[in-house]
Amino acid sequence: MKQKINSKLPKVGTTIFTTIGKMAKEHNAVNLSQGFPDFNADPTLLALVQEAISDGHNQYAPMQGLYSLREIIAEKIQSLYGHSYHPESEITITASATQGIFTAISAFVEPRDEVILFKPAYDCYEPAVELCGGIVVPIQLEGTEFKMDWQALKNAIGPRTKMLIINTPHNPTGTILSGADMLQLQAILRDTNIVVVSDEVYEHLVYDGQAHESVAKYQDLAARSILCASFGKTFHVTGWKMGYCAAPQNLMAEFRKIHQYVVFCVNHPMQHGVAQYLKTPEHYLGLHQFYQQKRDYFLSAIQNSRFKFKPCSGTYFQILDYPDITNEPDVAFAERLIKEYRLASIPISVFNLNNEDNKQLRFCFAKTEETLDKAAEILNKI
Ligand code: GLN
């Protein structure tokens, strides 16, 4: 008898990052699709982790994460955003921000609860909500510049709204929420019980003198939020799959009930390495200059191409608009770019409500100048 399986996620296929990544490899394409650097991390960080391995920190770490790492994270948040999280009860080290986000959603969303999020949305949020039996209430950001509509948020909030997911700097659009946006958000949520999941993995990648507006800067938001952060993105080590969540004690207690049975704990020697490395704030404070230079290098190399763009405000992703080039849907165009031109990018429609196609592709510029030159040469020919 053939075993009958009921899919819990019948509409979910394989993530775009895997399908495009595979295609990029097959066609030996210059890969500006999935977001990861093509250069190595700081040798100092690598040496610290190697040292931790040699020193024998190779058994389980504490379930909540290494205390010294949580302590230094608390100091970092305090100095950057002015909010104090207690390392003992309010910070947990996670096996990537993706795990932190999944765990945060699982900890609070019950069947038929509504979860509001903005589209285009990074692709790990919705499946997690659906697995919990929750209902996604999407709000599409407007136009090709992704304007935020706070009235739409007010309209979307109802008695069943359990959670709101925000993401600043925003993947895939490269936009950021301003201080005024955060105040709006704080005011809208004031008399509700809504829990906020705040995906801030690109917190150090904000450009042109603008500031990152963490939920931790806003007292009422901080009190209802789970802040999710990533060491992979910050220290050019996406393969380490390490991040953390910070939240007030009442939320973090629920979070840990799930966390302890999802991963129990996170890679121990890397926690030692990162804890040491974080003691020097220069290791992350200059990142925005480093990546802004890459953004500007890439954009100046393609300024005479037929692609249109508005320089991103944050993240290491740049959206390029191509309505002057072709009418092809973005998925088809992205595939053709890989096969015919050997350049891989990510189509935006897959993150949009009803796969709305505004003829936009996302390019990752966390690459060496040599890689960016190769990509620009191709883009200039199209
Ligand atoms: N965050 C990465 C990106 O947006 C993808 C990570 C992943 O594939 N899970 O490109």
Short mmCIF file of C-alpha atoms and ligand atoms in Angstrom, two decimals:
data_model
loop_
_atom_site.label_atom_id
_atom_site.label_comp_id
_atom_site.label_asym_id
_atom_site.label_seq_id
_atom_site.Cartn_x
_atom_site.Cartn_y
_atom_site.Cartn_z
CA MET A 1 0.00 0.00 0.00
CA LYS A 2 1.28 3.44 -0.87
CA GLN A 3 1.85 5.50 2.24
CA LYS A 4 -0.39 8.54 2.32
CA ILE A 5 1.30 11.75 3.42
CA ASN A 6 -0.59 14.95 4.11
CA SER A 7 1.78 17.84 3.52
CA LYS A 8 1.69 20.38 6.33
CA LEU A 9 2.87 22.99 3.84
CA PRO A 10 1.23 21.97 0.56
CA LYS A 11 1.99 25.23 -1.21
CA VAL A 12 5.62 25.45 -0.18
CA GLY A 13 8.33 24.40 -2.63
CA THR A 14 12.11 24.77 -2.37
CA THR A 15 13.35 28.22 -1.35
CA ILE A 16 14.42 30.53 -4.19
CA PHE A 17 17.92 30.79 -2.67
CA THR A 18 18.46 27.07 -3.21
CA THR A 19 16.90 26.83 -6.67
CA ILE A 20 18.71 29.87 -8.06
CA GLY A 21 21.95 28.91 -6.29
CA LYS A 22 21.85 25.47 -7.92
CA MET A 23 21.18 26.96 -11.34
CA ALA A 24 24.02 29.46 -10.86
CA LYS A 25 26.40 26.61 -10.13
CA GLU A 26 25.26 24.53 -13.09
CA HIS A 27 25.85 27.43 -15.45
CA ASN A 28 29.02 28.61 -13.76
CA ALA A 29 27.43 32.03 -13.31
CA VAL A 30 28.79 35.03 -11.43
CA ASN A 31 26.67 34.60 -8.32
CA LEU A 32 25.04 37.72 -6.91
CA SER A 33 21.92 35.83 -5.85
CA GLN A 34 21.96 34.39 -2.31
CA GLY A 35 23.29 36.88 0.23
CA PHE A 36 26.75 35.84 1.34
CA PRO A 37 30.23 37.36 0.97
CA ASP A 38 32.69 35.79 -1.45
CA PHE A 39 35.62 36.85 0.74
CA ASN A 40 36.83 35.42 4.03
CA ALA A 41 36.18 36.71 7.53
CA ASP A 42 38.75 38.61 9.60
CA PRO A 43 41.68 36.25 10.40
CA THR A 44 41.50 37.47 14.03
CA LEU A 45 38.00 35.98 14.37
CA LEU A 46 39.04 32.75 12.68
CA ALA A 47 42.06 32.45 15.02
CA LEU A 48 39.88 33.01 18.09
CA VAL A 49 37.59 30.17 17.08
CA GLN A 50 40.52 27.88 16.28
CA GLU A 51 41.93 28.67 19.70
CA ALA A 52 38.61 27.82 21.34
CA ILE A 53 38.58 24.46 19.55
CA SER A 54 42.18 23.71 20.60
CA ASP A 55 41.39 24.79 24.16
CA GLY A 56 38.74 22.08 24.28
CA HIS A 57 35.47 24.04 24.19
CA ASN A 58 33.95 21.25 22.16
CA GLN A 59 31.09 19.94 24.28
CA TYR A 60 27.61 21.38 24.74
CA ALA A 61 27.35 25.06 25.47
CA PRO A 62 24.73 26.25 27.98
CA MET A 63 21.21 26.01 26.56
CA GLN A 64 20.74 29.82 26.56
CA GLY A 65 24.22 30.41 25.12
CA LEU A 66 27.61 31.20 26.60
CA TYR A 67 27.15 33.71 29.39
CA SER A 68 30.16 35.82 28.38
CA LEU A 69 28.71 36.13 24.88
CA ARG A 70 25.29 37.15 26.19
CA GLU A 71 26.96 39.69 28.45
CA ILE A 72 28.87 41.36 25.65
CA ILE A 73 25.75 41.39 23.46
CA ALA A 74 23.85 43.13 26.26
CA GLU A 75 26.62 45.76 26.43
CA LYS A 76 26.58 46.22 22.68
CA ILE A 77 22.80 46.74 22.55
CA GLN A 78 22.96 49.10 25.51
CA SER A 79 25.64 51.24 23.93
CA LEU A 80 24.10 51.31 20.43
CA TYR A 81 20.38 51.44 21.21
CA GLY A 82 20.17 52.44 24.86
CA HIS A 83 18.10 49.50 26.06
CA SER A 84 19.30 47.14 28.73
CA TYR A 85 18.55 43.43 28.30
CA HIS A 86 19.57 41.17 31.16
CA PRO A 87 22.05 38.59 29.83
CA GLU A 88 20.69 35.90 32.15
CA SER A 89 17.03 36.06 31.26
CA GLU A 90 16.63 38.24 28.17
CA ILE A 91 19.20 37.11 25.58
CA THR A 92 19.49 33.70 23.89
CA ILE A 93 22.09 32.58 21.36
CA THR A 94 20.47 30.91 18.35
CA ALA A 95 21.63 28.72 15.50
CA SER A 96 21.08 31.56 13.01
CA ALA A 97 18.53 34.33 12.89
CA THR A 98 16.33 31.98 10.85
CA GLN A 99 16.11 29.63 13.83
CA GLY A 100 15.49 32.57 16.16
CA ILE A 101 12.65 33.81 13.97
CA PHE A 102 11.14 30.33 13.63
CA THR A 103 11.33 29.81 17.38
CA ALA A 104 9.84 33.23 18.14
CA ILE A 105 6.90 32.58 15.83
CA SER A 106 6.37 29.06 17.23
CA ALA A 107 6.45 30.33 20.79
CA PHE A 108 3.47 32.66 20.37
CA VAL A 109 1.34 31.87 17.34
CA GLU A 110 -1.65 29.63 18.00
CA PRO A 111 -4.12 28.17 15.48
CA ARG A 112 -6.16 30.90 13.74
CA ASP A 113 -4.03 33.70 15.19
CA GLU A 114 -3.31 36.40 12.66
CA VAL A 115 0.23 37.50 11.89
CA ILE A 116 0.73 40.71 9.94
CA LEU A 117 3.77 41.12 7.72
CA PHE A 118 4.87 43.41 4.92
CA LYS A 119 5.43 42.17 1.39
CA PRO A 120 7.84 41.69 -0.24
CA ALA A 121 8.77 39.52 2.75
CA TYR A 122 11.82 37.39 3.34
CA ASP A 123 10.71 33.84 2.71
CA CYS A 124 11.16 32.15 6.10
CA TYR A 125 8.37 33.98 7.93
CA GLU A 126 5.21 32.64 6.32
CA PRO A 127 5.87 28.88 6.49
CA ALA A 128 6.62 29.20 10.21
CA VAL A 129 3.30 30.99 10.80
CA GLU A 130 1.39 28.42 8.75
CA LEU A 131 3.00 25.48 10.58
CA CYS A 132 1.56 26.91 13.80
CA GLY A 133 -1.89 27.10 12.19
CA GLY A 134 -1.64 30.88 12.08
CA ILE A 135 -3.02 33.06 9.32
CA VAL A 136 -0.72 35.42 7.45
CA VAL A 137 -2.16 38.90 6.90
CA PRO A 138 0.07 40.46 4.25
CA ILE A 139 0.42 44.16 3.49
CA GLN A 140 2.07 44.93 0.16
CA LEU A 141 4.55 47.82 0.27
CA GLU A 142 3.63 50.22 -2.49
CA GLY A 143 5.19 50.59 -5.90
CA THR A 144 8.74 50.01 -7.01
CA GLU A 145 10.02 52.10 -4.07
CA PHE A 146 8.15 50.06 -1.47
CA LYS A 147 6.40 52.84 0.41
CA MET A 148 5.16 52.00 3.85
CA ASP A 149 1.43 52.60 4.42
CA TRP A 150 0.75 52.92 8.15
CA GLN A 151 -2.98 53.29 7.57
CA ALA A 152 -2.94 49.84 5.96
CA LEU A 153 -1.38 48.48 9.14
CA LYS A 154 -4.06 50.13 11.29
CA ASN A 155 -6.72 48.60 9.04
CA ALA A 156 -5.13 45.15 9.21
CA ILE A 157 -5.08 44.98 13.01
CA GLY A 158 -8.03 43.13 14.48
CA PRO A 159 -9.01 41.10 17.53
CA ARG A 160 -7.15 38.02 16.25
CA THR A 161 -3.86 39.80 15.52
CA LYS A 162 -1.22 38.05 17.61
CA MET A 163 1.98 39.15 15.96
CA LEU A 164 3.60 41.66 13.62
CA ILE A 165 6.82 40.84 11.80
CA ILE A 166 9.05 43.74 10.79
CA ASN A 167 12.41 43.75 9.05
CA THR A 168 14.76 46.72 8.95
CA PRO A 169 17.09 47.07 7.05
CA HIS A 170 14.78 45.22 4.73
CA ASN A 171 15.54 42.17 2.64
CA PRO A 172 14.96 42.06 -0.35
CA THR A 173 14.28 45.78 -0.92
CA GLY A 174 17.23 47.44 0.84
CA THR A 175 14.91 50.03 2.43
CA ILE A 176 15.01 51.00 6.12
CA LEU A 177 12.47 52.18 8.66
CA SER A 178 13.12 55.72 9.90
CA GLY A 179 12.81 57.02 13.45
CA ALA A 180 9.45 58.56 12.46
CA ASP A 181 8.31 55.15 11.18
CA MET A 182 9.21 53.52 14.48
CA LEU A 183 7.29 56.16 16.44
CA GLN A 184 4.26 55.57 14.22
CA LEU A 185 4.55 51.87 14.78
CA GLN A 186 4.94 52.30 18.50
CA ALA A 187 1.82 54.49 18.65
CA ILE A 188 -0.25 52.10 16.52
CA LEU A 189 0.62 49.13 18.72
CA ARG A 190 0.31 50.97 22.05
CA ASP A 191 -3.06 49.62 23.20
CA THR A 192 -2.70 46.15 21.75
CA ASN A 193 -1.27 42.82 22.91
CA ILE A 194 0.63 42.33 19.67
CA VAL A 195 4.04 40.67 19.87
CA VAL A 196 6.60 42.05 17.41
CA VAL A 197 9.25 39.91 15.78
CA SER A 198 11.93 42.32 14.57
CA ASP A 199 14.34 40.90 12.03
CA GLU A 200 17.40 43.18 12.28
CA VAL A 201 20.08 40.95 10.77
CA TYR A 202 21.45 43.83 8.65
CA GLU A 203 21.60 46.26 11.60
CA HIS A 204 25.19 47.31 10.83
CA LEU A 205 24.59 47.81 7.12
CA VAL A 206 22.90 51.22 6.93
CA TYR A 207 24.26 53.83 4.55
CA ASP A 208 24.56 57.52 3.72
CA GLY A 209 24.77 58.66 7.32
CA GLN A 210 21.39 57.20 8.26
CA ALA A 211 20.89 55.30 11.51
CA HIS A 212 19.57 51.83 12.20
CA GLU A 213 16.30 52.11 14.11
CA SER A 214 16.19 49.05 16.33
CA VAL A 215 13.07 48.21 18.34
CA ALA A 216 15.48 48.40 21.28
CA LYS A 217 15.57 52.20 20.86
CA TYR A 218 11.84 52.52 21.57
CA GLN A 219 10.75 51.58 25.05
CA ASP A 220 7.20 50.48 24.28
CA LEU A 221 8.33 48.54 21.22
CA ALA A 222 11.19 46.88 23.10
CA ALA A 223 8.70 45.74 25.74
CA ARG A 224 6.71 43.73 23.18
CA SER A 225 9.45 42.67 20.75
CA ILE A 226 11.77 39.80 20.04
CA LEU A 227 14.81 41.30 18.36
CA CYS A 228 16.55 38.84 16.01
CA ALA A 229 20.18 39.36 14.98
CA SER A 230 22.85 37.50 13.03
CA PHE A 231 26.59 36.99 13.43
CA GLY A 232 26.72 35.37 10.00
CA LYS A 233 25.71 38.62 8.31
CA THR A 234 27.74 40.87 10.58
CA PHE A 235 31.03 38.99 10.53
CA HIS A 236 31.02 37.54 6.97
CA VAL A 237 30.46 34.00 8.28
CA THR A 238 27.01 33.01 7.02
CA GLY A 239 28.07 29.36 7.16
CA TRP A 240 28.43 29.48 10.94
CA LYS A 241 24.67 29.82 11.32
CA MET A 242 24.82 31.79 14.52
CA GLY A 243 22.78 34.67 15.85
CA TYR A 244 20.80 35.73 18.88
CA CYS A 245 17.45 36.97 20.11
CA ALA A 246 16.83 39.60 22.75
CA ALA A 247 13.45 40.13 24.38
CA PRO A 248 11.96 41.08 27.73
CA GLN A 249 11.99 38.28 30.27
CA ASN A 250 8.30 37.33 29.94
CA LEU A 251 8.69 36.79 26.18
CA MET A 252 12.12 35.20 26.42
CA ALA A 253 10.88 32.61 28.92
CA GLU A 254 8.35 31.37 26.34
CA PHE A 255 10.95 31.55 23.58
CA ARG A 256 13.32 29.32 25.53
CA LYS A 257 10.66 26.67 26.10
CA ILE A 258 10.80 26.05 22.35
CA HIS A 259 14.49 26.83 21.77
CA GLN A 260 15.64 24.15 24.22
CA TYR A 261 13.85 21.44 22.22
CA VAL A 262 14.65 22.75 18.74
CA VAL A 263 18.45 23.00 19.00
CA PHE A 264 19.05 22.80 22.76
CA CYS A 265 22.21 24.86 22.32
CA VAL A 266 24.47 26.39 19.70
CA ASN A 267 27.97 25.61 18.42
CA HIS A 268 30.22 26.09 21.45
CA PRO A 269 33.71 27.06 20.14
CA MET A 270 32.26 29.68 17.81
CA GLN A 271 30.48 31.30 20.74
CA HIS A 272 33.83 31.65 22.51
CA GLY A 273 35.42 33.15 19.41
CA VAL A 274 32.62 35.63 18.80
CA ALA A 275 32.45 36.63 22.50
CA GLN A 276 36.14 37.63 22.38
CA TYR A 277 35.82 39.31 19.01
CA LEU A 278 32.84 41.44 20.09
CA LYS A 279 34.96 43.04 22.80
CA THR A 280 36.36 45.31 20.09
CA PRO A 281 33.46 47.46 18.79
CA GLU A 282 35.58 48.52 15.79
CA HIS A 283 34.93 45.01 14.47
CA TYR A 284 31.37 46.01 13.62
CA LEU A 285 31.21 49.81 13.80
CA GLY A 286 33.00 50.31 10.47
CA LEU A 287 30.95 47.78 8.52
CA HIS A 288 28.61 50.33 7.00
CA GLN A 289 31.56 52.15 5.41
CA PHE A 290 32.98 48.89 4.10
CA TYR A 291 29.70 47.90 2.46
CA GLN A 292 28.71 51.38 1.33
CA GLN A 293 31.92 51.48 -0.63
CA LYS A 294 30.98 48.19 -2.28
CA ARG A 295 27.48 49.46 -3.07
CA ASP A 296 28.91 52.63 -4.63
CA TYR A 297 31.57 50.71 -6.54
CA PHE A 298 28.94 48.40 -8.02
CA LEU A 299 26.49 51.19 -8.85
CA SER A 300 29.07 53.43 -10.45
CA ALA A 301 30.22 50.49 -12.59
CA ILE A 302 26.68 50.02 -13.95
CA GLN A 303 25.54 53.64 -14.10
CA ASN A 304 25.47 53.61 -17.90
CA SER A 305 23.64 50.29 -18.16
CA ARG A 306 19.94 50.09 -19.06
CA PHE A 307 19.04 49.03 -15.52
CA LYS A 308 17.49 51.69 -13.28
CA PHE A 309 18.08 51.92 -9.55
CA LYS A 310 17.78 53.91 -6.38
CA PRO A 311 20.82 53.20 -4.17
CA CYS A 312 19.74 50.95 -1.30
CA SER A 313 19.65 52.48 2.20
CA GLY A 314 20.67 49.28 3.95
CA THR A 315 21.48 45.54 3.64
CA TYR A 316 23.95 44.26 1.05
CA PHE A 317 21.31 43.97 -1.63
CA GLN A 318 20.66 46.32 -4.52
CA ILE A 319 17.45 46.19 -6.51
CA LEU A 320 17.76 46.86 -10.23
CA ASP A 321 14.66 47.73 -12.29
CA TYR A 322 14.59 46.52 -15.87
CA PRO A 323 11.36 47.78 -17.53
CA ASP A 324 13.48 49.51 -20.22
CA ILE A 325 15.04 46.20 -21.21
CA THR A 326 12.32 43.59 -21.54
CA ASN A 327 8.74 42.69 -20.64
CA GLU A 328 9.69 39.25 -19.46
CA PRO A 329 8.47 38.23 -16.01
CA ASP A 330 11.25 38.62 -13.44
CA VAL A 331 11.58 34.88 -12.78
CA ALA A 332 12.03 34.18 -16.50
CA PHE A 333 14.46 37.08 -16.88
CA ALA A 334 16.49 35.96 -13.85
CA GLU A 335 16.73 32.46 -15.35
CA ARG A 336 17.74 33.80 -18.75
CA LEU A 337 20.42 35.98 -17.13
CA ILE A 338 21.91 32.86 -15.59
CA LYS A 339 21.71 30.69 -18.69
CA GLU A 340 22.60 33.21 -21.40
CA TYR A 341 24.70 35.75 -19.53
CA ARG A 342 26.01 33.72 -16.61
CA LEU A 343 24.93 36.15 -13.95
CA ALA A 344 22.71 35.09 -11.04
CA SER A 345 20.29 37.36 -9.15
CA ILE A 346 17.04 36.94 -7.22
CA PRO A 347 13.66 37.88 -8.73
CA ILE A 348 11.56 40.04 -6.37
CA SER A 349 8.11 38.76 -7.36
CA VAL A 350 8.58 35.58 -5.31
CA PHE A 351 8.46 37.73 -2.14
CA ASN A 352 5.50 39.88 -3.24
CA LEU A 353 1.80 39.53 -2.54
CA ASN A 354 0.28 37.36 -5.30
CA ASN A 355 3.75 37.31 -6.86
CA GLU A 356 3.24 40.85 -8.15
CA ASP A 357 5.87 41.38 -10.81
CA ASN A 358 7.36 44.89 -10.99
CA LYS A 359 10.33 43.83 -13.15
CA GLN A 360 12.89 43.99 -10.39
CA LEU A 361 15.88 41.82 -9.55
CA ARG A 362 17.97 41.75 -6.38
CA PHE A 363 21.77 41.68 -6.56
CA CYS A 364 24.06 40.97 -3.60
CA PHE A 365 27.09 43.26 -3.55
CA ALA A 366 28.90 41.56 -0.64
CA LYS A 367 31.55 40.58 -3.14
CA THR A 368 35.15 41.36 -4.06
CA GLU A 369 35.72 44.14 -6.59
CA GLU A 370 36.81 41.49 -9.03
CA THR A 371 33.41 39.77 -8.80
CA LEU A 372 31.57 43.10 -8.96
CA ASP A 373 33.58 44.03 -12.09
CA LYS A 374 32.59 40.78 -13.77
CA ALA A 375 28.94 41.32 -12.89
CA ALA A 376 29.01 44.95 -14.08
CA GLU A 377 30.58 43.96 -17.38
CA ILE A 378 27.67 41.61 -18.01
CA LEU A 379 24.99 44.06 -16.86
CA ASN A 380 26.42 46.76 -19.12
CA LYS A 381 26.03 44.47 -22.14
CA ILE A 382 22.34 43.76 -21.58
N1 GLN B 1 19.49 35.70 3.78
C1 GLN B 1 20.03 35.20 2.54
C2 GLN B 1 19.53 36.05 1.39
O1 GLN B 1 18.59 36.78 1.52
C3 GLN B 1 19.62 33.79 2.27
C4 GLN B 1 19.84 32.80 3.35
C5 GLN B 1 19.20 31.50 3.01
O2 GLN B 1 19.28 31.06 1.86
N2 GLN B 1 18.50 30.94 3.91
O3 GLN B 1 20.06 35.94 0.33
#
